[in-house]
Amino acid sequence: MSHSSDTDGTDGTGGTGDAELEATSGPLETGRRLIAVDHVRLGRWFLVFALVMGLWGGLDAVLLRTTLVTPTLDHWSADVYSSLFTTHGLTMLFLFAVPVIWGFAYATIPSLIRAERTAFPALAAAAFWLQIPAAILVRAGTIGSALDVAGLDPVAIGWTMYPPMSVTSSNPAVDALVAGLLFVAISTSLTAADLVVTVCRRRTIPWSDVDTFTWTVVTSAAMAVVAFPVLAGSLALLLLERAAGVGLLVGRSGPMVWLNLFWFFAHPLVYILVLPPMGITSHVLPRFAGRRLFGRRSVVYSTFAIGILSFTVWGHHLFMAGMSVSVRAVFMFVTLAVAVPSSAKLCTWLGTLWGGAIQHTAPMIASIAAIAFFIVGGVTGVFLAVAPINVLYNGTYYVVAHFHMMLVGFVAFTLVAGGYYWFPLLTGRWYDPTLAHLHVWLTIVGIIVTFGALFVVGFAELPRRIATYPPAFAPIHQLATVGAYVIAVGQLVFLLNIGRSLWVGERAGDDPWGLADEPSHAREW
Amino acid sequence: MTTSQPQSRSQGQSRSRPQPRPRPSPGGRFDPVRIVLLVALVTSHGLIRVAERYFPEFLSALGYGPIVTGLVVSIGLGVTVIITASATAGLNSGDETESGDRNAETGGFPARVVAVVSVLFATLGLFVWTGAPTLDALLGTPLSALGWLAVGVVLLQAWHSFGPVRTLWPIDTRIVGRKTRSTRTEADEFTPSGADRERDARAGTVIGALGIGAGALIVTAAIAIVGGVKTGFSIVAATGAAVTLVAAITRGVIGDTDRLPLVGRIEAPSAARGRVPDSVASVRRAVVALSDRRRWTITGDALVRLALVGSTPYLVLLFVEEQPLSLSVGGRSLMPAAMFGAFVLAEAGGALLGAIAAPRLVSAVDRRWLLTLGLAGVSLVPMALVATSSVAIVALLFAVLGCRTAIEPLRPTVGPRIRPSHDVSPDADATALGLPPPEPLQTAVRIALVPAPFVGGLLYAIHPVAAFTVATTVSLLGVRELLRSFSFERIGD
Ligand code: HEM
Ligand SMILES: [Cu+2]
């Protein structure tokens, strides 16, 4: 066994794991050996990184909500507001949500598919480390202005980075941001590729035995392998445009080019983010409902369907940008079509819950609440997909409420569920269940208050992305702020729980949930 | 929001081998959820009390003067008196002796419900405060900002009347639903032992002062960062609404499980405490029944308290508008509105010191002298504040004001209700100083406090100096009453 170890894990027996790594030689191999780590540990790194970035992005959100307490911008500048929502969005999507997903994937999937290790451990670790300079670059504006570095201002171009602003801004932090995101795109592509190859080549169980969580991750990763290089290319183009003025993203057609490139990537992104949480839901629910997942096969098919369809619907973000009626109709139709497999998922979950012997553990409560938020987010999304309605609500808080219902209510909350479910696996210890309940309930109430309030201002067609608003809306915005603070405290409780468990938590056994004899037993334990 | 613990498996699932499930950490003082609850409640306490201190300045920023302010504050006090009295009116048997704890049941409501509801009322009240200037525009109501602020004040009285931490320091500058003796509030539950009431009261002072300190820090930071009282107050009120909501949810999640035997048991105020005197006659009868010395002590203390209740609301107006004091440290300056928060912090610091020193002082110095000197010191503070323009001295004076906690156990109208364990005649010795006045008289004192802020506002509108001079004068009259009891002591008994 020489250097082939990382590339030809084709034996289908799972290889020989770390022993294989150590048997290699040569400077390149030595380097690989130095950075390659055990996959569970790599998963933990991803999760810790994501947690830190999530807190930072959360701090942005808290500040953002604080500036909205008063209807006028008495004491803040409009730029502060814009930069907050730019960094908030980018941090949460690229530096929080994506890494958490990879973290859970690395921590559990090799055991779920009975692989001894991942396909390219060294590459995976390198991709992880690449995220750290990437994060610093993405947040260079914030860091720079906090440290009073001349010239560096927080970036205020919006998370979609639309030209002409993203091209014309003279803030060097914009270049840093774009370069940082380029790193993120590269890192994510590598990670995704590693996961796809791992599941395809290192698996020692037949495809028919592959569990639903792995299916969703492998689909997401495959989507990421397609979508993130597109993002990388677009970002490179943007950098080039800023540095050398290629002329592609400027002028009359420039913004349209970016719009198509960006959303061709970004709509799949939201499904890359949503599929693994769907997998977590399908994984956690049966464990605490004491039965098998209802309609397992349809789950797998709907995962594929979502994966493929989501590459065809980017146009629904462009309804406003001038689009012929027939193209509009096509995009509208395919967007509504994505809702079909999503509803199929919903049916399997409800079917699993129906008549199950529900245990009210923290991961279960979080999952059930996440499903409820998924319904709200999905229904409001379907309305948005209808072009005439979209034109009305596109620029309003309705859209903000919709995608936060999905991203916070469903994605983030399911990740919390996964966090509690796999807590014993990740840390070897138990969390405090009462604190966990408190965390979950604070988050549920906070989400309902915050995004409920945003739906109300959305229905009133209040425009988003503006720091000021008519005074009549102040109380509703204030309600949203109160809710956001409650969510924030909830996450502090989460941190307290993690810290407490690491310090004095009870040790968890091999089969912490006692699933060995259950119909819903899974292989990761 | 009830939670069954994870390890309670549903039937049909049961296996013979023990089920491994996360087990709750053993209860007790270091139970993390109780710590979260304590922190949330104490922070709420601090935010609410500090917001109330800033309330007059907020009103002023909205264009309302001190008379209106005084009226609203007085209405709040009046509502507390009415709520605490009427909530237990049905239980009132009408006799004047302290009927003790038999009536101190929660009137049929489970403890948890009372706690959660009173905290939620505070959430609502603070939220109404946040939105007061704009609620009319949203709802089309004709209440005006002032009307909504008054609504908020009324809602907050549920917190002061039944709230789980209502007895935290300071209790002498407002009217709080008293805790009863047999049941204790959540804050007390975190103190080591229920047996020692004096120690409980001191813990209440320390915890309360810490809460006020935290609230003062938050408000100072908020105003300093946003640069104005109006926005700063809204942010503090919104924060308070969030923290109280967190407290309510935490209390709900904890539930009434036996794993937290020490938490719970929020009691409605005892019938004996909040009772409306049946008649003026009953008050007179109670007064007549007192020995002169006790009567003078009680009157003296009540007068000092009256002056404090009437003047403290206007301190913020004094130091933000009348004699603005700001501070610059290393290039950054703290504007007067933020500076006031720092003064409140100094007061909380003084309270902390006072509470720590109290037991030693009380045992080392003659109690009667201690009480008299202490109250005399407090009496002089309002006038001294008007006369100074130095940040350091003002901060010091606030700290002195806070130090009144050192004599709190001795004050009959605010003390910790120490019942001598042996059945002594109330006048037998100086230990009886802190003994509460008979019920009708106690209620009479509370009722007398109600108009104080309004009168203070009137005086402040005439001239700020008038308000604080009158406060000192009234307070000194109280001290004189106390001194009378000295001379009597030599003759009588
Ligand atoms: C039934 C499924 C869904 C449908 C039909 C749907 C539909 C839509 C539509 C039509 C828009 C366009 C809003 C605009 O005018 O800009 C939109 C925006 C958005 N959606 Fe969804 N959506 C669905 C699910 C999701 C999910 C699962 C996520 C995330 C995990 C998500 C995240 C977003 C985001 C981030 C935006 C806002 C983009 C921006 O900033 O403009 N959506 N959705
Ligand atoms: Cu989309």
PDB file of N, CA and C in Angstrom, chain B residues 307-356:
ATOM      1  N   ALA B 307     -40.424  60.769  52.527  1.00  0.00           N
ATOM      2  CA  ALA B 307     -39.556  61.726  51.836  1.00  0.00           C
ATOM      3  C   ALA B 307     -38.784  61.057  50.715  1.00  0.00           C
ATOM      4  N   LEU B 308     -38.342  59.841  50.994  1.00  0.00           N
ATOM      5  CA  LEU B 308     -37.567  59.112  49.987  1.00  0.00           C
ATOM      6  C   LEU B 308     -38.438  58.760  48.781  1.00  0.00           C
ATOM      7  N   VAL B 309     -39.632  58.254  49.068  1.00  0.00           N
ATOM      8  CA  VAL B 309     -40.545  57.877  47.980  1.00  0.00           C
ATOM      9  C   VAL B 309     -40.923  59.099  47.162  1.00  0.00           C
ATOM     10  N   GLY B 310     -41.067  60.230  47.829  1.00  0.00           N
ATOM     11  CA  GLY B 310     -41.474  61.425  47.112  1.00  0.00           C
ATOM     12  C   GLY B 310     -40.356  62.078  46.318  1.00  0.00           C
ATOM     13  N   SER B 311     -39.113  61.831  46.701  1.00  0.00           N
ATOM     14  CA  SER B 311     -38.034  62.566  46.026  1.00  0.00           C
ATOM     15  C   SER B 311     -37.226  61.734  45.047  1.00  0.00           C
ATOM     16  N   THR B 312     -37.072  60.426  45.281  1.00  0.00           N
ATOM     17  CA  THR B 312     -36.202  59.652  44.381  1.00  0.00           C
ATOM     18  C   THR B 312     -36.598  59.722  42.903  1.00  0.00           C
ATOM     19  N   PRO B 313     -37.888  59.766  42.553  1.00  0.00           N
ATOM     20  CA  PRO B 313     -38.175  59.802  41.111  1.00  0.00           C
ATOM     21  C   PRO B 313     -37.546  60.998  40.411  1.00  0.00           C
ATOM     22  N   TYR B 314     -37.281  62.068  41.149  1.00  0.00           N
ATOM     23  CA  TYR B 314     -36.847  63.300  40.481  1.00  0.00           C
ATOM     24  C   TYR B 314     -35.336  63.452  40.428  1.00  0.00           C
ATOM     25  N   LEU B 315     -34.637  62.486  41.015  1.00  0.00           N
ATOM     26  CA  LEU B 315     -33.176  62.565  40.970  1.00  0.00           C
ATOM     27  C   LEU B 315     -32.673  62.560  39.534  1.00  0.00           C
ATOM     28  N   VAL B 316     -33.319  61.735  38.708  1.00  0.00           N
ATOM     29  CA  VAL B 316     -32.844  61.635  37.330  1.00  0.00           C
ATOM     30  C   VAL B 316     -33.052  62.962  36.604  1.00  0.00           C
ATOM     31  N   LEU B 317     -34.174  63.623  36.896  1.00  0.00           N
ATOM     32  CA  LEU B 317     -34.398  64.925  36.257  1.00  0.00           C
ATOM     33  C   LEU B 317     -33.346  65.916  36.731  1.00  0.00           C
ATOM     34  N   LEU B 318     -33.034  65.828  38.029  1.00  0.00           N
ATOM     35  CA  LEU B 318     -32.063  66.766  38.589  1.00  0.00           C
ATOM     36  C   LEU B 318     -30.713  66.644  37.901  1.00  0.00           C
ATOM     37  N   PHE B 319     -30.259  65.402  37.728  1.00  0.00           N
ATOM     38  CA  PHE B 319     -28.889  65.248  37.231  1.00  0.00           C
ATOM     39  C   PHE B 319     -28.780  65.143  35.717  1.00  0.00           C
ATOM     40  N   VAL B 320     -29.919  65.091  35.046  1.00  0.00           N
ATOM     41  CA  VAL B 320     -29.830  65.091  33.589  1.00  0.00           C
ATOM     42  C   VAL B 320     -30.155  66.477  33.043  1.00  0.00           C
ATOM     43  N   GLU B 321     -31.104  67.153  33.711  1.00  0.00           N
ATOM     44  CA  GLU B 321     -31.553  68.412  33.136  1.00  0.00           C
ATOM     45  C   GLU B 321     -31.142  69.625  33.968  1.00  0.00           C
ATOM     46  N   GLU B 322     -31.352  69.527  35.287  1.00  0.00           N
ATOM     47  CA  GLU B 322     -31.157  70.704  36.114  1.00  0.00           C
ATOM     48  C   GLU B 322     -29.684  70.992  36.355  1.00  0.00           C
ATOM     49  N   GLN B 323     -28.988  69.970  36.828  1.00  0.00           N
ATOM     50  CA  GLN B 323     -27.546  70.139  37.058  1.00  0.00           C
ATOM     51  C   GLN B 323     -26.818  69.025  36.341  1.00  0.00           C
ATOM     52  N   PRO B 324     -26.809  69.052  35.008  1.00  0.00           N
ATOM     53  CA  PRO B 324     -26.228  67.931  34.269  1.00  0.00           C
ATOM     54  C   PRO B 324     -24.779  67.691  34.650  1.00  0.00           C
ATOM     55  N   LEU B 325     -24.481  66.438  34.906  1.00  0.00           N
ATOM     56  CA  LEU B 325     -23.113  66.073  35.266  1.00  0.00           C
ATOM     57  C   LEU B 325     -22.625  65.052  34.262  1.00  0.00           C
ATOM     58  N   SER B 326     -21.491  65.333  33.667  1.00  0.00           N
ATOM     59  CA  SER B 326     -20.947  64.324  32.763  1.00  0.00           C
ATOM     60  C   SER B 326     -19.507  64.068  33.161  1.00  0.00           C
ATOM     61  N   LEU B 327     -18.961  63.052  32.572  1.00  0.00           N
ATOM     62  CA  LEU B 327     -17.633  62.627  32.979  1.00  0.00           C
ATOM     63  C   LEU B 327     -16.875  62.257  31.725  1.00  0.00           C
ATOM     64  N   SER B 328     -15.631  62.742  31.592  1.00  0.00           N
ATOM     65  CA  SER B 328     -14.852  62.216  30.472  1.00  0.00           C
ATOM     66  C   SER B 328     -13.661  61.441  30.987  1.00  0.00           C
ATOM     67  N   VAL B 329     -13.559  60.250  30.480  1.00  0.00           N
ATOM     68  CA  VAL B 329     -12.432  59.399  30.846  1.00  0.00           C
ATOM     69  C   VAL B 329     -11.722  59.032  29.553  1.00  0.00           C
ATOM     70  N   GLY B 330     -10.484  59.392  29.482  1.00  0.00           N
ATOM     71  CA  GLY B 330      -9.649  58.994  28.348  1.00  0.00           C
ATOM     72  C   GLY B 330     -10.278  59.281  27.001  1.00  0.00           C
ATOM     73  N   GLY B 331     -10.686  60.528  26.801  1.00  0.00           N
ATOM     74  CA  GLY B 331     -11.182  60.893  25.485  1.00  0.00           C
ATOM     75  C   GLY B 331     -12.648  60.612  25.280  1.00  0.00           C
ATOM     76  N   ARG B 332     -13.182  59.606  25.980  1.00  0.00           N
ATOM     77  CA  ARG B 332     -14.599  59.320  25.833  1.00  0.00           C
ATOM     78  C   ARG B 332     -15.348  59.973  26.976  1.00  0.00           C
ATOM     79  N   SER B 333     -16.473  60.544  26.663  1.00  0.00           N
ATOM     80  CA  SER B 333     -17.203  61.175  27.755  1.00  0.00           C
ATOM     81  C   SER B 333     -18.547  60.490  27.941  1.00  0.00           C
ATOM     82  N   LEU B 334     -18.936  60.448  29.194  1.00  0.00           N
ATOM     83  CA  LEU B 334     -20.208  59.839  29.559  1.00  0.00           C
ATOM     84  C   LEU B 334     -21.204  60.976  29.705  1.00  0.00           C
ATOM     85  N   MET B 335     -22.219  60.986  28.862  1.00  0.00           N
ATOM     86  CA  MET B 335     -23.180  62.079  28.908  1.00  0.00           C
ATOM     87  C   MET B 335     -24.008  61.991  30.188  1.00  0.00           C
ATOM     88  N   PRO B 336     -24.638  63.104  30.586  1.00  0.00           N
ATOM     89  CA  PRO B 336     -25.353  63.111  31.861  1.00  0.00           C
ATOM     90  C   PRO B 336     -26.364  61.974  31.996  1.00  0.00           C
ATOM     91  N   ALA B 337     -27.093  61.699  30.928  1.00  0.00           N
ATOM     92  CA  ALA B 337     -28.117  60.655  31.041  1.00  0.00           C
ATOM     93  C   ALA B 337     -27.495  59.309  31.354  1.00  0.00           C
ATOM     94  N   ALA B 338     -26.317  59.054  30.777  1.00  0.00           N
ATOM     95  CA  ALA B 338     -25.650  57.791  31.073  1.00  0.00           C
ATOM     96  C   ALA B 338     -25.019  57.839  32.457  1.00  0.00           C
ATOM     97  N   MET B 339     -24.565  59.023  32.823  1.00  0.00           N
ATOM     98  CA  MET B 339     -23.926  59.208  34.117  1.00  0.00           C
ATOM     99  C   MET B 339     -24.870  58.830  35.251  1.00  0.00           C
ATOM    100  N   PHE B 340     -26.134  59.144  35.086  1.00  0.00           N
ATOM    101  CA  PHE B 340     -27.079  58.835  36.157  1.00  0.00           C
ATOM    102  C   PHE B 340     -27.082  57.332  36.452  1.00  0.00           C
ATOM    103  N   GLY B 341     -26.943  56.533  35.397  1.00  0.00           N
ATOM    104  CA  GLY B 341     -26.861  55.091  35.604  1.00  0.00           C
ATOM    105  C   GLY B 341     -25.678  54.738  36.491  1.00  0.00           C
ATOM    106  N   ALA B 342     -24.578  55.450  36.288  1.00  0.00           N
ATOM    107  CA  ALA B 342     -23.410  55.194  37.128  1.00  0.00           C
ATOM    108  C   ALA B 342     -23.697  55.559  38.581  1.00  0.00           C
ATOM    109  N   PHE B 343     -24.478  56.626  38.784  1.00  0.00           N
ATOM    110  CA  PHE B 343     -24.846  56.984  40.161  1.00  0.00           C
ATOM    111  C   PHE B 343     -25.688  55.876  40.798  1.00  0.00           C
ATOM    112  N   VAL B 344     -26.621  55.355  40.014  1.00  0.00           N
ATOM    113  CA  VAL B 344     -27.437  54.258  40.545  1.00  0.00           C
ATOM    114  C   VAL B 344     -26.542  53.071  40.892  1.00  0.00           C
ATOM    115  N   LEU B 345     -25.536  52.866  40.066  1.00  0.00           N
ATOM    116  CA  LEU B 345     -24.576  51.801  40.349  1.00  0.00           C
ATOM    117  C   LEU B 345     -23.893  52.054  41.694  1.00  0.00           C
ATOM    118  N   ALA B 346     -23.518  53.319  41.923  1.00  0.00           N
ATOM    119  CA  ALA B 346     -22.887  53.658  43.204  1.00  0.00           C
ATOM    120  C   ALA B 346     -23.842  53.360  44.354  1.00  0.00           C
ATOM    121  N   GLU B 347     -25.107  53.659  44.139  1.00  0.00           N
ATOM    122  CA  GLU B 347     -26.091  53.403  45.189  1.00  0.00           C
ATOM    123  C   GLU B 347     -26.170  51.900  45.477  1.00  0.00           C
ATOM    124  N   ALA B 348     -26.174  51.109  44.410  1.00  0.00           N
ATOM    125  CA  ALA B 348     -26.224  49.659  44.601  1.00  0.00           C
ATOM    126  C   ALA B 348     -24.970  49.180  45.335  1.00  0.00           C
ATOM    127  N   GLY B 349     -23.832  49.782  44.985  1.00  0.00           N
ATOM    128  CA  GLY B 349     -22.603  49.418  45.686  1.00  0.00           C
ATOM    129  C   GLY B 349     -22.705  49.731  47.163  1.00  0.00           C
ATOM    130  N   GLY B 350     -23.242  50.922  47.478  1.00  0.00           N
ATOM    131  CA  GLY B 350     -23.437  51.282  48.875  1.00  0.00           C
ATOM    132  C   GLY B 350     -24.345  50.292  49.576  1.00  0.00           C
ATOM    133  N   ALA B 351     -25.400  49.894  48.866  1.00  0.00           N
ATOM    134  CA  ALA B 351     -26.342  48.948  49.465  1.00  0.00           C
ATOM    135  C   ALA B 351     -25.655  47.644  49.808  1.00  0.00           C
ATOM    136  N   LEU B 352     -24.773  47.244  48.917  1.00  0.00           N
ATOM    137  CA  LEU B 352     -24.042  46.008  49.140  1.00  0.00           C
ATOM    138  C   LEU B 352     -23.187  46.113  50.408  1.00  0.00           C
ATOM    139  N   LEU B 353     -22.459  47.216  50.490  1.00  0.00           N
ATOM    140  CA  LEU B 353     -21.628  47.439  51.669  1.00  0.00           C
ATOM    141  C   LEU B 353     -22.480  47.459  52.927  1.00  0.00           C
ATOM    142  N   GLY B 354     -23.588  48.198  52.845  1.00  0.00           N
ATOM    143  CA  GLY B 354     -24.463  48.304  53.999  1.00  0.00           C
ATOM    144  C   GLY B 354     -24.947  46.948  54.456  1.00  0.00           C
ATOM    145  N   ALA B 355     -25.353  46.129  53.485  1.00  0.00           N
ATOM    146  CA  ALA B 355     -25.891  44.820  53.837  1.00  0.00           C
ATOM    147  C   ALA B 355     -24.816  43.955  54.490  1.00  0.00           C
ATOM    148  N   ILE B 356     -23.596  44.112  53.999  1.00  0.00           N
ATOM    149  CA  ILE B 356     -22.529  43.303  54.571  1.00  0.00           C
ATOM    150  C   ILE B 356     -22.216  43.776  55.996  1.00  0.00           C
TER     151      ILE B 356
END
